[in-house]
Short mmCIF file of C-alpha atoms and ligand atoms in Angstrom, two decimals:
data_model
loop_
_atom_site.label_atom_id
_atom_site.label_comp_id
_atom_site.label_asym_id
_atom_site.label_seq_id
_atom_site.Cartn_x
_atom_site.Cartn_y
_atom_site.Cartn_z
CA MET A 1 0.00 0.00 0.00
CA GLY A 2 3.04 2.28 0.08
CA TYR A 3 2.00 4.12 3.21
CA PHE A 4 5.65 4.95 3.91
CA SER A 5 6.75 5.46 0.29
CA ASP A 6 7.16 9.23 0.67
CA LEU A 7 9.49 8.86 3.66
CA PRO A 8 13.28 8.93 3.29
CA THR A 9 15.51 6.07 4.30
CA VAL A 10 17.19 7.21 7.52
CA ARG A 11 20.98 7.57 7.24
CA TYR A 12 23.79 8.38 9.65
CA GLU A 13 24.78 12.06 9.31
CA GLY A 14 26.77 12.57 12.53
CA PRO A 15 26.23 14.55 15.78
CA GLU A 16 26.14 17.92 14.01
CA SER A 17 23.26 16.97 11.73
CA ARG A 18 20.10 19.06 12.07
CA ASN A 19 18.07 16.69 9.94
CA PRO A 20 15.32 15.26 12.22
CA LEU A 21 15.20 12.11 10.11
CA ALA A 22 18.91 11.31 10.31
CA PHE A 23 20.92 9.33 12.85
CA ARG A 24 23.43 11.38 14.81
CA TYR A 25 24.84 8.42 16.72
CA TYR A 26 23.42 5.15 15.38
CA GLN A 27 26.05 3.53 13.15
CA PRO A 28 25.28 -0.20 13.07
CA ASP A 29 28.79 -1.23 12.02
CA ARG A 30 30.72 1.04 14.38
CA LEU A 31 32.77 -1.11 16.71
CA VAL A 32 32.14 -0.76 20.44
CA LEU A 33 34.45 -2.88 22.60
CA GLY A 34 35.33 -4.77 19.43
CA LYS A 35 31.73 -5.64 18.47
CA PRO A 36 29.49 -3.82 15.96
CA MET A 37 26.99 -1.48 17.60
CA VAL A 38 24.09 -3.36 16.05
CA GLU A 39 25.23 -6.61 17.70
CA HIS A 40 25.28 -4.96 21.13
CA LEU A 41 21.81 -3.51 20.61
CA ARG A 42 19.84 -5.81 18.25
CA PRO A 43 17.17 -3.10 17.95
CA ALA A 44 13.64 -4.16 17.04
CA VAL A 45 10.35 -2.56 16.04
CA CYS A 46 7.31 -3.96 17.83
CA TYR A 47 4.43 -4.88 15.51
CA TRP A 48 1.63 -4.20 17.98
CA HIS A 49 2.09 -0.51 18.76
CA SER A 50 3.02 0.58 15.22
CA PHE A 51 0.95 -1.69 12.98
CA CYS A 52 -2.01 -2.76 15.12
CA TRP A 53 -2.88 0.09 17.49
CA PRO A 54 -5.28 2.52 15.71
CA GLY A 55 -4.51 5.48 18.03
CA SER A 56 -7.44 4.78 20.35
CA ASP A 57 -7.49 5.14 24.11
CA VAL A 58 -10.01 4.39 26.84
CA PHE A 59 -11.70 7.73 26.16
CA GLY A 60 -11.79 7.79 22.40
CA PRO A 61 -11.50 5.92 19.09
CA GLY A 62 -8.50 5.62 16.81
CA THR A 63 -7.08 8.77 15.28
CA PHE A 64 -4.72 7.10 12.76
CA THR A 65 -5.63 6.62 9.08
CA ARG A 66 -3.36 3.63 8.49
CA PRO A 67 -4.63 1.95 5.30
CA TRP A 68 -4.11 -1.56 6.64
CA LEU A 69 -6.56 -0.85 9.45
CA THR A 70 -9.42 -0.61 6.95
CA LEU A 71 -8.85 -3.90 5.10
CA GLY A 72 -10.60 -6.29 7.46
CA ASP A 73 -8.96 -9.37 8.96
CA GLY A 74 -8.40 -11.66 5.99
CA LEU A 75 -5.02 -13.00 4.90
CA ASP A 76 -4.74 -10.43 2.11
CA ALA A 77 -5.12 -7.66 4.69
CA ALA A 78 -2.46 -9.31 6.85
CA LYS A 79 -0.09 -9.47 3.89
CA ALA A 80 -0.77 -5.83 2.95
CA LYS A 81 0.04 -4.81 6.52
CA ALA A 82 3.22 -6.88 6.40
CA ASP A 83 4.23 -5.16 3.15
CA ASP A 84 4.06 -1.75 4.82
CA ALA A 85 5.62 -3.00 8.05
CA PHE A 86 8.68 -4.38 6.29
CA ASP A 87 8.87 -1.23 4.18
CA PHE A 88 8.99 0.75 7.42
CA PHE A 89 11.73 -1.51 8.85
CA GLN A 90 13.81 -0.74 5.75
CA LYS A 91 13.20 3.03 5.90
CA LEU A 92 14.40 2.93 9.49
CA THR A 93 17.21 0.48 8.58
CA ILE A 94 16.33 -1.54 11.70
CA PRO A 95 17.43 -5.19 11.70
CA TYR A 96 14.82 -6.83 13.97
CA PHE A 97 11.12 -6.91 14.79
CA ALA A 98 8.88 -8.58 17.39
CA PHE A 99 5.23 -9.60 17.15
CA HIS A 100 2.30 -11.34 18.82
CA ASP A 101 0.43 -13.98 16.84
CA VAL A 102 -2.72 -11.83 16.78
CA ASP A 103 -0.78 -8.77 15.55
CA ALA A 104 0.07 -10.52 12.30
CA VAL A 105 -3.15 -12.32 11.42
CA SER A 106 -6.64 -13.13 12.69
CA LEU A 107 -6.62 -16.37 14.72
CA GLY A 108 -10.13 -17.31 13.62
CA ASN A 109 -12.61 -19.09 15.89
CA ASN A 110 -10.63 -22.12 17.06
CA LEU A 111 -7.10 -23.49 17.31
CA THR A 112 -7.30 -25.24 13.94
CA GLU A 113 -8.12 -21.99 12.14
CA ALA A 114 -5.55 -20.19 14.30
CA ARG A 115 -2.74 -22.52 13.24
CA SER A 116 -3.72 -22.44 9.59
CA ASN A 117 -3.85 -18.63 9.53
CA LEU A 118 -0.62 -18.29 11.49
CA ASP A 119 1.24 -20.69 9.19
CA ALA A 120 0.00 -18.76 6.17
CA ILE A 121 1.25 -15.39 7.42
CA ALA A 122 4.47 -17.04 8.64
CA ASP A 123 5.05 -18.18 5.04
CA TYR A 124 4.70 -14.57 3.98
CA PHE A 125 6.86 -13.22 6.81
CA ALA A 126 9.56 -15.72 5.83
CA GLN A 127 9.53 -14.33 2.28
CA LYS A 128 9.68 -10.72 3.52
CA MET A 129 12.48 -11.57 5.93
CA GLN A 130 14.41 -13.26 3.12
CA GLN A 131 13.91 -10.25 0.81
CA THR A 132 14.78 -7.58 3.39
CA GLY A 133 17.22 -9.33 5.74
CA VAL A 134 15.10 -8.25 8.72
CA LYS A 135 15.18 -10.85 11.50
CA LEU A 136 12.84 -11.81 14.33
CA LEU A 137 14.05 -10.79 17.81
CA TRP A 138 11.15 -12.54 19.50
CA GLY A 139 7.66 -13.92 19.04
CA THR A 140 4.90 -14.17 21.62
CA ALA A 141 1.30 -15.37 21.89
CA ASN A 142 -1.35 -12.86 22.95
CA LEU A 143 -3.04 -14.53 25.91
CA PHE A 144 -4.59 -11.32 27.18
CA SER A 145 -6.83 -9.64 24.60
CA HIS A 146 -9.46 -12.29 23.75
CA PRO A 147 -12.37 -12.44 26.25
CA ARG A 148 -11.68 -16.17 26.75
CA TYR A 149 -8.62 -15.08 28.76
CA GLN A 150 -10.49 -12.63 31.00
CA ALA A 151 -9.52 -14.78 34.00
CA GLY A 152 -6.10 -15.65 32.61
CA GLY A 153 -4.65 -18.28 30.34
CA ALA A 154 -2.17 -20.39 32.35
CA THR A 155 -3.80 -19.26 35.61
CA ASN A 156 -7.40 -19.68 34.51
CA PRO A 157 -9.75 -21.51 36.91
CA ASP A 158 -10.91 -23.58 33.91
CA PRO A 159 -8.35 -26.18 32.67
CA ALA A 160 -9.95 -26.06 29.23
CA ILE A 161 -8.79 -22.46 28.86
CA PHE A 162 -5.34 -23.42 30.16
CA ALA A 163 -5.31 -26.04 27.36
CA TYR A 164 -6.42 -23.50 24.75
CA ALA A 165 -3.64 -21.15 25.85
CA ALA A 166 -1.19 -24.06 25.63
CA GLY A 167 -2.32 -24.63 22.04
CA GLN A 168 -1.83 -20.98 21.16
CA VAL A 169 1.65 -20.86 22.72
CA ARG A 170 2.61 -24.15 21.04
CA ASN A 171 1.68 -22.67 17.68
CA MET A 172 3.53 -19.40 18.23
CA LEU A 173 6.62 -21.03 19.73
CA GLU A 174 6.88 -23.32 16.70
CA VAL A 175 6.38 -20.39 14.30
CA THR A 176 8.98 -18.31 16.19
CA HIS A 177 11.37 -21.24 15.87
CA ARG A 178 10.60 -21.60 12.16
CA LEU A 179 11.25 -17.90 11.55
CA GLY A 180 14.60 -18.07 13.33
CA GLY A 181 13.44 -16.00 16.30
CA LYS A 182 16.19 -15.28 18.84
CA ASN A 183 13.85 -15.47 21.85
CA TYR A 184 10.29 -16.28 22.89
CA VAL A 185 8.46 -13.97 25.33
CA LEU A 186 5.64 -14.62 27.79
CA TRP A 187 4.01 -11.47 29.20
CA GLY A 188 1.33 -12.49 31.69
CA GLY A 189 -1.07 -9.61 31.26
CA ARG A 190 -3.97 -11.65 32.62
CA GLU A 191 -1.94 -13.95 34.88
CA GLY A 192 -2.91 -12.33 38.13
CA TYR A 193 -6.09 -11.34 39.91
CA ASP A 194 -8.62 -8.51 40.03
CA THR A 195 -9.84 -9.58 43.47
CA LEU A 196 -8.65 -12.15 45.98
CA LEU A 197 -12.29 -12.89 46.83
CA ASN A 198 -12.57 -15.30 43.89
CA THR A 199 -8.90 -16.32 43.70
CA ASP A 200 -6.90 -19.31 44.95
CA MET A 201 -3.46 -17.78 44.49
CA ARG A 202 -1.45 -20.90 45.31
CA GLN A 203 -3.51 -22.91 42.80
CA GLU A 204 -2.95 -20.28 40.11
CA LEU A 205 0.78 -20.03 40.76
CA ASP A 206 1.13 -23.82 40.57
CA GLN A 207 -0.68 -23.67 37.23
CA LEU A 208 1.65 -20.92 36.03
CA GLY A 209 4.69 -22.97 37.06
CA ARG A 210 3.34 -26.01 35.21
CA PHE A 211 2.57 -23.96 32.11
CA LEU A 212 6.10 -22.52 32.02
CA ASN A 213 7.61 -25.98 32.43
CA LEU A 214 5.50 -27.21 29.52
CA VAL A 215 6.79 -24.35 27.36
CA VAL A 216 10.42 -25.13 28.27
CA GLU A 217 9.91 -28.83 27.62
CA HIS A 218 8.43 -28.06 24.19
CA LYS A 219 11.25 -25.65 23.39
CA HIS A 220 13.76 -28.48 23.83
CA LYS A 221 11.55 -30.99 22.02
CA ILE A 222 11.38 -28.87 18.85
CA GLY A 223 15.03 -27.83 19.09
CA PHE A 224 14.36 -24.10 19.57
CA LYS A 225 17.69 -22.55 20.57
CA GLY A 226 16.27 -19.14 21.47
CA THR A 227 15.80 -18.02 25.06
CA ILE A 228 12.45 -18.28 26.85
CA LEU A 229 11.79 -14.92 28.48
CA ILE A 230 9.24 -13.79 31.05
CA GLU A 231 8.34 -10.11 30.91
CA PRO A 232 7.51 -8.79 34.40
CA LYS A 233 4.84 -6.18 35.04
CA PRO A 234 3.22 -5.43 38.44
CA CYS A 235 -0.34 -4.64 37.33
CA GLU A 236 -2.53 -3.33 34.50
CA PRO A 237 -4.78 -4.81 33.31
CA THR A 238 -4.90 -6.95 36.49
CA LYS A 239 -4.91 -5.40 39.92
CA HIS A 240 -1.94 -7.66 40.71
CA GLN A 241 0.13 -9.50 38.08
CA TYR A 242 1.99 -12.58 39.33
CA ASP A 243 5.23 -11.80 37.51
CA PHE A 244 5.38 -8.47 39.36
CA ASP A 245 9.08 -7.63 38.95
CA ALA A 246 12.50 -9.24 38.47
CA ALA A 247 12.84 -10.50 42.06
CA THR A 248 9.33 -11.97 42.05
CA VAL A 249 9.96 -13.83 38.79
CA HIS A 250 13.30 -15.02 40.18
CA ALA A 251 11.43 -16.61 43.11
CA LEU A 252 8.86 -18.09 40.73
CA LEU A 253 11.58 -19.69 38.61
CA ALA A 254 13.30 -21.09 41.71
CA LYS A 255 10.01 -22.50 43.09
CA TYR A 256 9.11 -24.28 39.86
CA GLY A 257 12.57 -25.54 38.83
CA LEU A 258 13.09 -23.14 35.94
CA LEU A 259 16.33 -21.40 36.89
CA GLY A 260 18.75 -21.72 34.00
CA GLU A 261 15.86 -22.25 31.55
CA VAL A 262 14.07 -18.90 31.63
CA LYS A 263 15.37 -15.33 31.70
CA LEU A 264 13.75 -11.89 31.82
CA ASN A 265 12.56 -9.44 29.18
CA LEU A 266 12.66 -6.26 31.27
CA GLU A 267 10.59 -3.23 30.28
CA VAL A 268 11.33 0.28 31.54
CA ASN A 269 7.73 1.33 32.08
CA HIS A 270 6.91 -1.94 33.84
CA ALA A 271 9.82 -1.35 36.23
CA THR A 272 8.63 2.14 37.10
CA LEU A 273 5.04 0.88 37.58
CA ALA A 274 6.51 -1.59 40.09
CA GLY A 275 8.08 1.30 42.01
CA HIS A 276 11.61 0.64 40.81
CA SER A 277 14.05 2.52 38.65
CA PHE A 278 14.76 0.59 35.48
CA GLU A 279 18.43 0.53 36.51
CA HIS A 280 17.36 -1.35 39.67
CA GLU A 281 15.65 -4.11 37.69
CA VAL A 282 18.59 -4.38 35.30
CA ALA A 283 21.11 -4.49 38.17
CA TYR A 284 19.08 -7.20 39.93
CA ALA A 285 18.71 -9.30 36.79
CA LEU A 286 22.38 -8.95 35.80
CA GLY A 287 23.41 -9.87 39.35
CA TYR A 288 21.73 -13.25 38.97
CA GLY A 289 22.40 -13.82 35.27
CA LEU A 290 18.69 -13.40 34.48
CA LEU A 291 18.70 -10.53 31.96
CA GLY A 292 17.62 -11.81 28.55
CA SER A 293 16.33 -8.83 26.61
CA VAL A 294 14.91 -5.31 27.02
CA ASP A 295 11.70 -3.56 26.05
CA LEU A 296 12.96 -0.01 25.78
CA ASN A 297 10.40 2.71 26.43
CA ARG A 298 9.45 5.12 29.22
CA GLY A 299 6.46 5.93 31.37
CA ASP A 300 5.33 9.33 32.55
CA PRO A 301 6.25 10.29 36.13
CA GLN A 302 2.86 11.90 36.68
CA ASN A 303 0.79 9.14 35.04
CA GLY A 304 0.12 5.88 36.87
CA TRP A 305 -0.31 3.71 33.80
CA ASP A 306 1.76 2.10 31.03
CA THR A 307 2.20 5.00 28.60
CA ASP A 308 4.75 3.09 26.47
CA GLN A 309 6.49 6.24 25.21
CA PHE A 310 9.79 6.26 23.35
CA GLN A 311 12.70 6.41 25.76
CA ASN A 312 14.39 9.85 25.86
CA ASP A 313 16.28 9.78 29.17
CA ILE A 314 19.95 9.67 28.22
CA GLN A 315 21.25 9.34 31.78
CA GLU A 316 19.03 6.37 32.70
CA THR A 317 19.77 4.64 29.40
CA THR A 318 23.51 5.30 29.66
CA LEU A 319 23.63 3.72 33.12
CA VAL A 320 21.67 0.69 31.88
CA LEU A 321 24.05 0.23 28.95
CA TYR A 322 27.01 0.76 31.29
CA ARG A 323 25.80 -2.08 33.52
CA LEU A 324 25.16 -4.24 30.48
CA LEU A 325 28.64 -3.69 28.99
CA HIS A 326 30.21 -4.20 32.43
CA ALA A 327 28.40 -7.56 32.67
CA GLY A 328 29.41 -8.69 29.17
CA GLY A 329 26.29 -7.76 27.19
CA LEU A 330 23.10 -9.56 26.17
CA ASP A 331 23.22 -13.16 24.95
CA THR A 332 20.33 -13.66 22.49
CA GLY A 333 18.38 -10.53 23.46
CA GLY A 334 18.19 -7.02 22.14
CA PHE A 335 16.33 -3.75 22.57
CA ASN A 336 12.73 -3.94 21.40
CA PHE A 337 10.99 -0.56 21.06
CA ASP A 338 7.82 -1.48 22.92
CA ALA A 339 6.73 2.11 22.35
CA LYS A 340 4.04 4.00 20.52
CA VAL A 341 3.67 7.53 19.22
CA ARG A 342 1.09 9.72 20.96
CA ARG A 343 -2.55 9.66 19.82
CA GLN A 344 -2.08 13.12 18.27
CA SER A 345 0.98 12.04 16.28
CA ILE A 346 -1.16 10.97 13.36
CA ASP A 347 1.19 11.03 10.37
CA ALA A 348 3.36 8.26 8.94
CA VAL A 349 6.44 10.40 9.54
CA ASP A 350 5.64 10.51 13.26
CA MET A 351 6.32 6.78 13.48
CA LEU A 352 9.74 7.42 11.94
CA HIS A 353 10.45 10.34 14.31
CA GLY A 354 9.63 8.15 17.31
CA HIS A 355 11.88 5.30 16.27
CA VAL A 356 14.74 7.51 15.01
CA GLY A 357 14.80 9.22 18.40
CA GLY A 358 14.69 5.97 20.32
CA LEU A 359 17.36 4.30 18.23
CA ASP A 360 19.71 7.30 18.28
CA LEU A 361 19.31 7.69 22.06
CA LEU A 362 20.16 4.02 22.49
CA ALA A 363 23.27 4.39 20.31
CA ARG A 364 24.38 7.51 22.18
CA ALA A 365 23.88 5.74 25.49
CA LEU A 366 26.01 2.83 24.28
CA LEU A 367 28.85 5.18 23.34
CA ASN A 368 28.52 7.01 26.69
CA ALA A 369 28.61 3.67 28.50
CA GLU A 370 31.72 2.58 26.60
CA ALA A 371 33.48 5.81 27.67
CA LEU A 372 32.31 5.51 31.30
CA LEU A 373 33.59 1.94 31.45
CA ALA A 374 36.90 2.86 29.77
CA ASP A 375 37.41 5.78 32.18
CA GLY A 376 37.43 3.15 34.96
CA GLN A 377 36.68 5.44 37.91
CA LEU A 378 33.11 4.19 38.49
CA PRO A 379 33.85 0.46 38.25
CA GLY A 380 37.04 1.04 40.19
CA PHE A 381 35.27 2.84 43.03
CA VAL A 382 32.69 0.07 43.44
CA ALA A 383 35.31 -2.72 43.28
CA ASN A 384 37.40 -0.94 45.87
CA ARG A 385 34.39 -0.37 48.16
CA TYR A 386 33.82 -4.14 48.47
CA ALA A 387 37.48 -5.20 48.35
CA GLY A 388 37.34 -6.34 51.98
CA TRP A 389 34.98 -9.17 51.01
CA LYS A 390 37.27 -10.57 48.31
CA SER A 391 39.96 -12.01 50.62
CA GLY A 392 40.77 -12.74 54.27
CA PRO A 393 37.98 -12.70 56.90
CA GLY A 394 35.46 -11.21 54.49
CA ALA A 395 35.92 -14.00 51.97
CA ASP A 396 35.86 -16.61 54.78
CA ILE A 397 32.56 -15.21 56.08
CA LEU A 398 30.86 -15.33 52.72
CA ALA A 399 32.27 -18.79 52.02
CA GLY A 400 30.58 -20.06 55.19
CA LYS A 401 33.84 -20.98 56.83
CA LEU A 402 33.10 -19.21 60.11
CA SER A 403 30.29 -19.52 62.63
CA LEU A 404 28.44 -16.55 64.07
CA VAL A 405 30.44 -16.90 67.29
CA GLU A 406 33.78 -17.07 65.46
CA ILE A 407 32.81 -13.96 63.52
CA ALA A 408 31.71 -12.25 66.71
CA ASP A 409 34.93 -13.23 68.49
CA GLN A 410 36.92 -11.70 65.58
CA ALA A 411 34.92 -8.49 66.00
CA VAL A 412 35.64 -8.45 69.75
CA ALA A 413 39.36 -8.83 69.15
CA ALA A 414 39.53 -6.32 66.28
CA PRO A 415 39.62 -2.49 66.55
CA VAL A 416 36.14 -0.94 66.46
CA PRO A 417 35.36 -0.27 62.75
CA HIS A 418 34.47 3.25 61.50
CA PRO A 419 32.21 4.15 58.52
CA VAL A 420 33.62 5.65 55.31
CA SER A 421 31.85 7.96 52.86
CA GLY A 422 29.86 6.51 49.97
CA ARG A 423 30.87 9.51 47.81
CA GLN A 424 27.43 9.60 46.10
CA GLU A 425 27.75 13.21 44.97
CA MET A 426 31.21 12.62 43.52
CA LEU A 427 29.89 9.62 41.56
CA GLU A 428 26.83 11.53 40.36
CA ASN A 429 29.13 14.31 39.18
CA LEU A 430 31.35 11.73 37.45
CA VAL A 431 28.41 10.25 35.52
CA GLN A 432 27.38 13.72 34.36
CA ARG A 433 30.73 14.01 32.59
CA PHE A 434 29.72 11.12 30.32
CA ILE A 435 26.16 12.16 29.45
C1 LIG B 501 1.78 -5.50 26.42
O1 LIG B 501 0.57 -5.44 25.76
C2 LIG B 501 2.82 -5.80 25.41
C3 LIG B 501 4.22 -5.56 25.89
O2 LIG B 501 4.42 -4.93 27.11
C4 LIG B 501 4.83 -6.91 25.90
O3 LIG B 501 6.20 -6.77 25.57
C5 LIG B 501 4.10 -7.64 24.84
C6 LIG B 501 4.28 -9.13 24.98
O4 LIG B 501 3.06 -9.72 25.28
N1 LIG B 501 2.76 -7.17 24.99
MN1 LIG B 502 6.69 -4.91 26.68
#
């Protein structure tokens, strides 16, 4: 349909460029710590916000005049939407995308129709991916929009709906595998409760643990080498979502024997809805080897819901990339722009503005992080602060070699310890030099 045909292909023009549709920092082949920028970032466009959302909100209908939104839900309409979507990926020169099954094609009225429709659009996606070189960062099944999932999919009180959800995930996991997807995501938008009055939480969590084990078992059975990722969110649409935040999912994985099999897809706006900074969630996940991939966006500090805006906070993003580089980077994951333009941003070019800004910010943050790491003062300060635990009594304590009494006796015999400054302001000033 050529919706994006009038738009330019975005090129790198350097930091001095004043062209709003040029990259000032994103150079996919520029080496950062010996690896091309694009391999550090694996940036992706999300299908749902850009090619499915009509610009509606809870108070009003869609404001966008996207041609594919008027073509109904047949396969031809799905292919026409895919044509424009892949055209957009090429205008933006972005190498990855992510999608839900329902974003790409109608799933019909039962699992047989769903699989047939999904296979048909997957055939078409495979052709488009072959023609354009665009790859799949991750696939996911939408177990939260259809009314059948109003009480959850995996955590539904009715095992028949659990089974239907299992069928939908089986289909999408196999299609993700077939399309060479790097990861598979499960976001439990309805896996939680609206009220405890009608909820047996232990029952539902046991169901969720079983469901996740079934997904992991099937991943190995079909030979999918991508990473299974859970995407935490504390609430919305549920009053309480079971995979609340990184630490909660960590406990869930430990309880149901999934450590080492499942990692996290962390989203900025989900972290802030949980009352954390995004840096907190990233630091927690990296600390336990649980960070798989990132949904890069931002919320609004005055709004208590998931606004899914394009990220524009260079300091927060720099510190996230710094932690990531310091930890050795992402394995199969990348940075998916789970972000949408505002309801008033009605033109095709607005979609390009949103993604150009997000991608360039991400690239700038990566370069800032590389410089902050190379400078060495920040990592050096932290390493030095905990040096006492790396050898001698500190190491013996953490290794479990001493009893409480032996530790106490050491404290009695030693000089009384005195606190030292944490130098927070100095470190905050240091970071500002790299923003
Ligand atoms: C929520 O509707 C969106 C994203 O937050 C998430 O990444 C995706 C996966 O289900 N759905
Ligand atoms: Mn997300």
